[in-house]
Amino acid sequence: MRNNREEQREGLRQRLIDAAEARIAAGGLNGLKAREVTADAGCALGALYTAFEDLDRLILHVNSRTLARLGAALQASVVPGHGPRAVMAELAQGYVSFALGNFRLWAALFTHRLPEGIEAPDWHRAEHAVLIAQIIAPLSKLRPDLAGEALRQRALTVFAAVHGVVMLALTARFVATPRDQLPGEVAALVEAMTRGLAD
């Protein structure tokens, strides 16, 4: 059983994660300040460093939540009983919808960087598996000749293709697809990729 001090520390951690998540959702990762986060959480600035090593580690926990929500959204986007090409299309649209609806939190997953020389902890790297885990099952049916690392690498490539289009569109790069055309263009991309994979 947890003692009272452990419960208080866990409560503090959750308040800080909640506060940082709300700040990122409202204003993005740039300009996130420890002082503002702790004020929102109702604690002293120094309390942050008793709960987390630093602000970067707190951001990792916000990103962890976002990854869990993204995984759930992808899973919910798939219609049971659909074939592999349809599932790939549904996953892509689920990804687009999540990114559009949670842009700043989604962007934080890919723009946050730890200081040079510091690696992300193993538990956080493992959580990123959600980005390709659900692609692997339908992809293995489209490409039964691939297995193991080759299958995983192809799933990463498929993810990167969709993610690249979404990232360029949502960050308004000059070569980007307009936001209102993004679902249709991603659908066309996945259709072309899955047709080629099936062939």
PDB file of N, CA and C in Angstrom, residues 108-176:
ATOM      1  N   ALA A 108       3.619  18.465 -30.263  1.00  0.00           N
ATOM      2  CA  ALA A 108       4.610  18.346 -29.193  1.00  0.00           C
ATOM      3  C   ALA A 108       5.305  16.994 -29.213  1.00  0.00           C
ATOM      4  N   LEU A 109       4.612  15.964 -29.688  1.00  0.00           N
ATOM      5  CA  LEU A 109       5.230  14.635 -29.780  1.00  0.00           C
ATOM      6  C   LEU A 109       6.460  14.654 -30.685  1.00  0.00           C
ATOM      7  N   PHE A 110       6.424  15.509 -31.701  1.00  0.00           N
ATOM      8  CA  PHE A 110       7.453  15.464 -32.733  1.00  0.00           C
ATOM      9  C   PHE A 110       8.405  16.654 -32.691  1.00  0.00           C
ATOM     10  N   THR A 111       8.077  17.665 -31.904  1.00  0.00           N
ATOM     11  CA  THR A 111       8.953  18.838 -31.840  1.00  0.00           C
ATOM     12  C   THR A 111       9.737  18.926 -30.533  1.00  0.00           C
ATOM     13  N   HIS A 112       9.286  18.216 -29.502  1.00  0.00           N
ATOM     14  CA  HIS A 112      10.017  18.287 -28.235  1.00  0.00           C
ATOM     15  C   HIS A 112      11.341  17.549 -28.352  1.00  0.00           C
ATOM     16  N   ARG A 113      12.394  18.188 -27.881  1.00  0.00           N
ATOM     17  CA  ARG A 113      13.729  17.589 -27.888  1.00  0.00           C
ATOM     18  C   ARG A 113      14.331  17.689 -26.497  1.00  0.00           C
ATOM     19  N   LEU A 114      14.887  16.607 -26.030  1.00  0.00           N
ATOM     20  CA  LEU A 114      15.641  16.631 -24.781  1.00  0.00           C
ATOM     21  C   LEU A 114      16.985  17.313 -25.029  1.00  0.00           C
ATOM     22  N   PRO A 115      17.599  17.838 -23.985  1.00  0.00           N
ATOM     23  CA  PRO A 115      18.915  18.473 -24.170  1.00  0.00           C
ATOM     24  C   PRO A 115      19.915  17.499 -24.798  1.00  0.00           C
ATOM     25  N   GLU A 116      20.870  18.060 -25.532  1.00  0.00           N
ATOM     26  CA  GLU A 116      21.873  17.246 -26.217  1.00  0.00           C
ATOM     27  C   GLU A 116      22.588  16.333 -25.228  1.00  0.00           C
ATOM     28  N   GLY A 117      22.709  15.077 -25.626  1.00  0.00           N
ATOM     29  CA  GLY A 117      23.395  14.094 -24.798  1.00  0.00           C
ATOM     30  C   GLY A 117      22.489  13.333 -23.843  1.00  0.00           C
ATOM     31  N   ILE A 118      21.219  13.710 -23.781  1.00  0.00           N
ATOM     32  CA  ILE A 118      20.273  13.014 -22.900  1.00  0.00           C
ATOM     33  C   ILE A 118      19.294  12.220 -23.756  1.00  0.00           C
ATOM     34  N   GLU A 119      19.215  10.944 -23.499  1.00  0.00           N
ATOM     35  CA  GLU A 119      18.335  10.059 -24.260  1.00  0.00           C
ATOM     36  C   GLU A 119      16.972   9.963 -23.589  1.00  0.00           C
ATOM     37  N   ALA A 120      15.941   9.792 -24.403  1.00  0.00           N
ATOM     38  CA  ALA A 120      14.607   9.541 -23.853  1.00  0.00           C
ATOM     39  C   ALA A 120      14.627   8.213 -23.111  1.00  0.00           C
ATOM     40  N   PRO A 121      13.920   8.115 -21.997  1.00  0.00           N
ATOM     41  CA  PRO A 121      13.906   6.846 -21.261  1.00  0.00           C
ATOM     42  C   PRO A 121      13.274   5.723 -22.078  1.00  0.00           C
ATOM     43  N   ASP A 122      13.661   4.506 -21.768  1.00  0.00           N
ATOM     44  CA  ASP A 122      13.181   3.348 -22.524  1.00  0.00           C
ATOM     45  C   ASP A 122      11.658   3.264 -22.523  1.00  0.00           C
ATOM     46  N   TRP A 123      11.021   3.575 -21.374  1.00  0.00           N
ATOM     47  CA  TRP A 123       9.572   3.449 -21.306  1.00  0.00           C
ATOM     48  C   TRP A 123       8.883   4.382 -22.294  1.00  0.00           C
ATOM     49  N   HIS A 124       9.482   5.551 -22.536  1.00  0.00           N
ATOM     50  CA  HIS A 124       8.859   6.500 -23.450  1.00  0.00           C
ATOM     51  C   HIS A 124       9.102   6.089 -24.897  1.00  0.00           C
ATOM     52  N   ARG A 125      10.297   5.623 -25.194  1.00  0.00           N
ATOM     53  CA  ARG A 125      10.566   5.144 -26.557  1.00  0.00           C
ATOM     54  C   ARG A 125       9.646   3.983 -26.899  1.00  0.00           C
ATOM     55  N   ALA A 126       9.415   3.093 -25.929  1.00  0.00           N
ATOM     56  CA  ALA A 126       8.545   1.943 -26.175  1.00  0.00           C
ATOM     57  C   ALA A 126       7.116   2.378 -26.470  1.00  0.00           C
ATOM     58  N   GLU A 127       6.675   3.462 -25.845  1.00  0.00           N
ATOM     59  CA  GLU A 127       5.307   3.935 -26.075  1.00  0.00           C
ATOM     60  C   GLU A 127       5.077   4.394 -27.507  1.00  0.00           C
ATOM     61  N   HIS A 128       6.122   4.799 -28.182  1.00  0.00           N
ATOM     62  CA  HIS A 128       5.966   5.250 -29.563  1.00  0.00           C
ATOM     63  C   HIS A 128       5.602   4.109 -30.512  1.00  0.00           C
ATOM     64  N   ALA A 129       5.654   2.884 -30.018  1.00  0.00           N
ATOM     65  CA  ALA A 129       5.244   1.745 -30.851  1.00  0.00           C
ATOM     66  C   ALA A 129       3.808   1.879 -31.317  1.00  0.00           C
ATOM     67  N   VAL A 130       2.988   2.658 -30.575  1.00  0.00           N
ATOM     68  CA  VAL A 130       1.590   2.837 -30.959  1.00  0.00           C
ATOM     69  C   VAL A 130       1.477   3.462 -32.353  1.00  0.00           C
ATOM     70  N   LEU A 131       2.514   4.172 -32.780  1.00  0.00           N
ATOM     71  CA  LEU A 131       2.472   4.838 -34.072  1.00  0.00           C
ATOM     72  C   LEU A 131       2.504   3.856 -35.237  1.00  0.00           C
ATOM     73  N   ILE A 132       3.036   2.666 -35.024  1.00  0.00           N
ATOM     74  CA  ILE A 132       3.076   1.698 -36.130  1.00  0.00           C
ATOM     75  C   ILE A 132       2.419   0.367 -35.794  1.00  0.00           C
ATOM     76  N   ALA A 133       2.143   0.116 -34.510  1.00  0.00           N
ATOM     77  CA  ALA A 133       1.662  -1.209 -34.110  1.00  0.00           C
ATOM     78  C   ALA A 133       0.410  -1.615 -34.866  1.00  0.00           C
ATOM     79  N   GLN A 134      -0.505  -0.668 -35.066  1.00  0.00           N
ATOM     80  CA  GLN A 134      -1.767  -1.025 -35.704  1.00  0.00           C
ATOM     81  C   GLN A 134      -1.671  -1.080 -37.221  1.00  0.00           C
ATOM     82  N   ILE A 135      -0.580  -0.569 -37.786  1.00  0.00           N
ATOM     83  CA  ILE A 135      -0.352  -0.689 -39.224  1.00  0.00           C
ATOM     84  C   ILE A 135       0.122  -2.092 -39.576  1.00  0.00           C
ATOM     85  N   ILE A 136       0.846  -2.712 -38.661  1.00  0.00           N
ATOM     86  CA  ILE A 136       1.513  -3.973 -38.970  1.00  0.00           C
ATOM     87  C   ILE A 136       0.527  -5.081 -39.333  1.00  0.00           C
ATOM     88  N   ALA A 137      -0.606  -5.180 -38.614  1.00  0.00           N
ATOM     89  CA  ALA A 137      -1.555  -6.274 -38.883  1.00  0.00           C
ATOM     90  C   ALA A 137      -2.121  -6.212 -40.302  1.00  0.00           C
ATOM     91  N   PRO A 138      -2.704  -5.091 -40.738  1.00  0.00           N
ATOM     92  CA  PRO A 138      -3.208  -5.060 -42.117  1.00  0.00           C
ATOM     93  C   PRO A 138      -2.087  -5.125 -43.154  1.00  0.00           C
ATOM     94  N   LEU A 139      -0.944  -4.516 -42.833  1.00  0.00           N
ATOM     95  CA  LEU A 139       0.172  -4.544 -43.772  1.00  0.00           C
ATOM     96  C   LEU A 139       0.671  -5.971 -43.987  1.00  0.00           C
ATOM     97  N   SER A 140       0.669  -6.780 -42.950  1.00  0.00           N
ATOM     98  CA  SER A 140       1.133  -8.163 -43.086  1.00  0.00           C
ATOM     99  C   SER A 140       0.228  -8.971 -44.016  1.00  0.00           C
ATOM    100  N   LYS A 141      -1.047  -8.569 -44.113  1.00  0.00           N
ATOM    101  CA  LYS A 141      -1.968  -9.252 -45.040  1.00  0.00           C
ATOM    102  C   LYS A 141      -1.759  -8.785 -46.472  1.00  0.00           C
ATOM    103  N   LEU A 142      -1.394  -7.524 -46.618  1.00  0.00           N
ATOM    104  CA  LEU A 142      -1.113  -7.007 -47.957  1.00  0.00           C
ATOM    105  C   LEU A 142       0.247  -7.468 -48.470  1.00  0.00           C
ATOM    106  N   ARG A 143       1.180  -7.668 -47.554  1.00  0.00           N
ATOM    107  CA  ARG A 143       2.522  -8.112 -47.917  1.00  0.00           C
ATOM    108  C   ARG A 143       2.915  -9.325 -47.080  1.00  0.00           C
ATOM    109  N   PRO A 144       2.322 -10.492 -47.384  1.00  0.00           N
ATOM    110  CA  PRO A 144       2.647 -11.691 -46.604  1.00  0.00           C
ATOM    111  C   PRO A 144       4.085 -12.169 -46.786  1.00  0.00           C
ATOM    112  N   ASP A 145       4.771 -11.587 -47.785  1.00  0.00           N
ATOM    113  CA  ASP A 145       6.179 -11.945 -48.001  1.00  0.00           C
ATOM    114  C   ASP A 145       7.102 -11.255 -47.012  1.00  0.00           C
ATOM    115  N   LEU A 146       6.577 -10.255 -46.279  1.00  0.00           N
ATOM    116  CA  LEU A 146       7.395  -9.535 -45.308  1.00  0.00           C
ATOM    117  C   LEU A 146       7.118 -10.054 -43.905  1.00  0.00           C
ATOM    118  N   ALA A 147       8.146 -10.096 -43.099  1.00  0.00           N
ATOM    119  CA  ALA A 147       7.985 -10.531 -41.705  1.00  0.00           C
ATOM    120  C   ALA A 147       9.068  -9.872 -40.864  1.00  0.00           C
ATOM    121  N   GLY A 148       8.854  -9.904 -39.563  1.00  0.00           N
ATOM    122  CA  GLY A 148       9.878  -9.427 -38.634  1.00  0.00           C
ATOM    123  C   GLY A 148      10.286  -7.994 -38.879  1.00  0.00           C
ATOM    124  N   GLU A 149      11.584  -7.750 -38.925  1.00  0.00           N
ATOM    125  CA  GLU A 149      12.109  -6.394 -39.058  1.00  0.00           C
ATOM    126  C   GLU A 149      11.762  -5.774 -40.407  1.00  0.00           C
ATOM    127  N   ALA A 150      11.690  -6.582 -41.458  1.00  0.00           N
ATOM    128  CA  ALA A 150      11.337  -6.045 -42.776  1.00  0.00           C
ATOM    129  C   ALA A 150       9.906  -5.519 -42.774  1.00  0.00           C
ATOM    130  N   LEU A 151       9.007  -6.231 -42.122  1.00  0.00           N
ATOM    131  CA  LEU A 151       7.615  -5.784 -42.014  1.00  0.00           C
ATOM    132  C   LEU A 151       7.531  -4.516 -41.177  1.00  0.00           C
ATOM    133  N   ARG A 152       8.250  -4.489 -40.071  1.00  0.00           N
ATOM    134  CA  ARG A 152       8.248  -3.303 -39.204  1.00  0.00           C
ATOM    135  C   ARG A 152       8.793  -2.090 -39.954  1.00  0.00           C
ATOM    136  N   GLN A 153       9.853  -2.278 -40.722  1.00  0.00           N
ATOM    137  CA  GLN A 153      10.436  -1.163 -41.459  1.00  0.00           C
ATOM    138  C   GLN A 153       9.474  -0.629 -42.510  1.00  0.00           C
ATOM    139  N   ARG A 154       8.753  -1.531 -43.186  1.00  0.00           N
ATOM    140  CA  ARG A 154       7.784  -1.074 -44.175  1.00  0.00           C
ATOM    141  C   ARG A 154       6.636  -0.313 -43.507  1.00  0.00           C
ATOM    142  N   ALA A 155       6.223  -0.770 -42.328  1.00  0.00           N
ATOM    143  CA  ALA A 155       5.181  -0.066 -41.579  1.00  0.00           C
ATOM    144  C   ALA A 155       5.662   1.336 -41.200  1.00  0.00           C
ATOM    145  N   LEU A 156       6.921   1.457 -40.793  1.00  0.00           N
ATOM    146  CA  LEU A 156       7.492   2.770 -40.480  1.00  0.00           C
ATOM    147  C   LEU A 156       7.476   3.688 -41.698  1.00  0.00           C
ATOM    148  N   THR A 157       7.763   3.129 -42.868  1.00  0.00           N
ATOM    149  CA  THR A 157       7.774   3.919 -44.093  1.00  0.00           C
ATOM    150  C   THR A 157       6.372   4.403 -44.440  1.00  0.00           C
ATOM    151  N   VAL A 158       5.388   3.528 -44.291  1.00  0.00           N
ATOM    152  CA  VAL A 158       3.995   3.921 -44.547  1.00  0.00           C
ATOM    153  C   VAL A 158       3.579   5.027 -43.584  1.00  0.00           C
ATOM    154  N   PHE A 159       3.912   4.839 -42.304  1.00  0.00           N
ATOM    155  CA  PHE A 159       3.580   5.879 -41.321  1.00  0.00           C
ATOM    156  C   PHE A 159       4.250   7.199 -41.686  1.00  0.00           C
ATOM    157  N   ALA A 160       5.530   7.145 -42.042  1.00  0.00           N
ATOM    158  CA  ALA A 160       6.272   8.365 -42.344  1.00  0.00           C
ATOM    159  C   ALA A 160       5.668   9.108 -43.528  1.00  0.00           C
ATOM    160  N   ALA A 161       5.167   8.371 -44.507  1.00  0.00           N
ATOM    161  CA  ALA A 161       4.562   9.016 -45.670  1.00  0.00           C
ATOM    162  C   ALA A 161       3.312   9.799 -45.275  1.00  0.00           C
ATOM    163  N   VAL A 162       2.445   9.167 -44.498  1.00  0.00           N
ATOM    164  CA  VAL A 162       1.223   9.843 -44.056  1.00  0.00           C
ATOM    165  C   VAL A 162       1.567  10.992 -43.102  1.00  0.00           C
ATOM    166  N   HIS A 163       2.440  10.723 -42.144  1.00  0.00           N
ATOM    167  CA  HIS A 163       2.809  11.749 -41.173  1.00  0.00           C
ATOM    168  C   HIS A 163       3.419  12.968 -41.853  1.00  0.00           C
ATOM    169  N   GLY A 164       4.264  12.745 -42.846  1.00  0.00           N
ATOM    170  CA  GLY A 164       4.899  13.860 -43.537  1.00  0.00           C
ATOM    171  C   GLY A 164       3.893  14.783 -44.193  1.00  0.00           C
ATOM    172  N   VAL A 165       2.892  14.202 -44.842  1.00  0.00           N
ATOM    173  CA  VAL A 165       1.857  15.016 -45.484  1.00  0.00           C
ATOM    174  C   VAL A 165       1.086  15.803 -44.431  1.00  0.00           C
ATOM    175  N   VAL A 166       0.739  15.149 -43.324  1.00  0.00           N
ATOM    176  CA  VAL A 166      -0.027  15.800 -42.264  1.00  0.00           C
ATOM    177  C   VAL A 166       0.802  16.908 -41.612  1.00  0.00           C
ATOM    178  N   MET A 167       2.048  16.632 -41.297  1.00  0.00           N
ATOM    179  CA  MET A 167       2.904  17.624 -40.648  1.00  0.00           C
ATOM    180  C   MET A 167       3.099  18.852 -41.526  1.00  0.00           C
ATOM    181  N   LEU A 168       3.360  18.652 -42.812  1.00  0.00           N
ATOM    182  CA  LEU A 168       3.537  19.787 -43.706  1.00  0.00           C
ATOM    183  C   LEU A 168       2.256  20.613 -43.799  1.00  0.00           C
ATOM    184  N   ALA A 169       1.120  19.932 -43.864  1.00  0.00           N
ATOM    185  CA  ALA A 169      -0.157  20.655 -43.970  1.00  0.00           C
ATOM    186  C   ALA A 169      -0.443  21.465 -42.712  1.00  0.00           C
ATOM    187  N   LEU A 170      -0.214  20.874 -41.558  1.00  0.00           N
ATOM    188  CA  LEU A 170      -0.603  21.531 -40.312  1.00  0.00           C
ATOM    189  C   LEU A 170       0.401  22.581 -39.851  1.00  0.00           C
ATOM    190  N   THR A 171       1.611  22.540 -40.397  1.00  0.00           N
ATOM    191  CA  THR A 171       2.579  23.592 -40.083  1.00  0.00           C
ATOM    192  C   THR A 171       2.666  24.610 -41.217  1.00  0.00           C
ATOM    193  N   ALA A 172       1.764  24.482 -42.207  1.00  0.00           N
ATOM    194  CA  ALA A 172       1.596  25.464 -43.282  1.00  0.00           C
ATOM    195  C   ALA A 172       2.891  25.723 -44.046  1.00  0.00           C
ATOM    196  N   ARG A 173       3.604  24.662 -44.366  1.00  0.00           N
ATOM    197  CA  ARG A 173       4.792  24.818 -45.195  1.00  0.00           C
ATOM    198  C   ARG A 173       4.366  25.168 -46.625  1.00  0.00           C
ATOM    199  N   PHE A 174       5.294  25.788 -47.393  1.00  0.00           N
ATOM    200  CA  PHE A 174       4.897  26.300 -48.701  1.00  0.00           C
ATOM    201  C   PHE A 174       4.555  25.194 -49.700  1.00  0.00           C
ATOM    202  N   VAL A 175       4.985  23.957 -49.435  1.00  0.00           N
ATOM    203  CA  VAL A 175       4.636  22.842 -50.319  1.00  0.00           C
ATOM    204  C   VAL A 175       3.473  22.027 -49.749  1.00  0.00           C
ATOM    205  N   ALA A 176       2.793  22.577 -48.750  1.00  0.00           N
ATOM    206  CA  ALA A 176       1.804  21.796 -48.003  1.00  0.00           C
ATOM    207  C   ALA A 176       0.482  21.672 -48.743  1.00  0.00           C
TER     208      ALA A 176
END
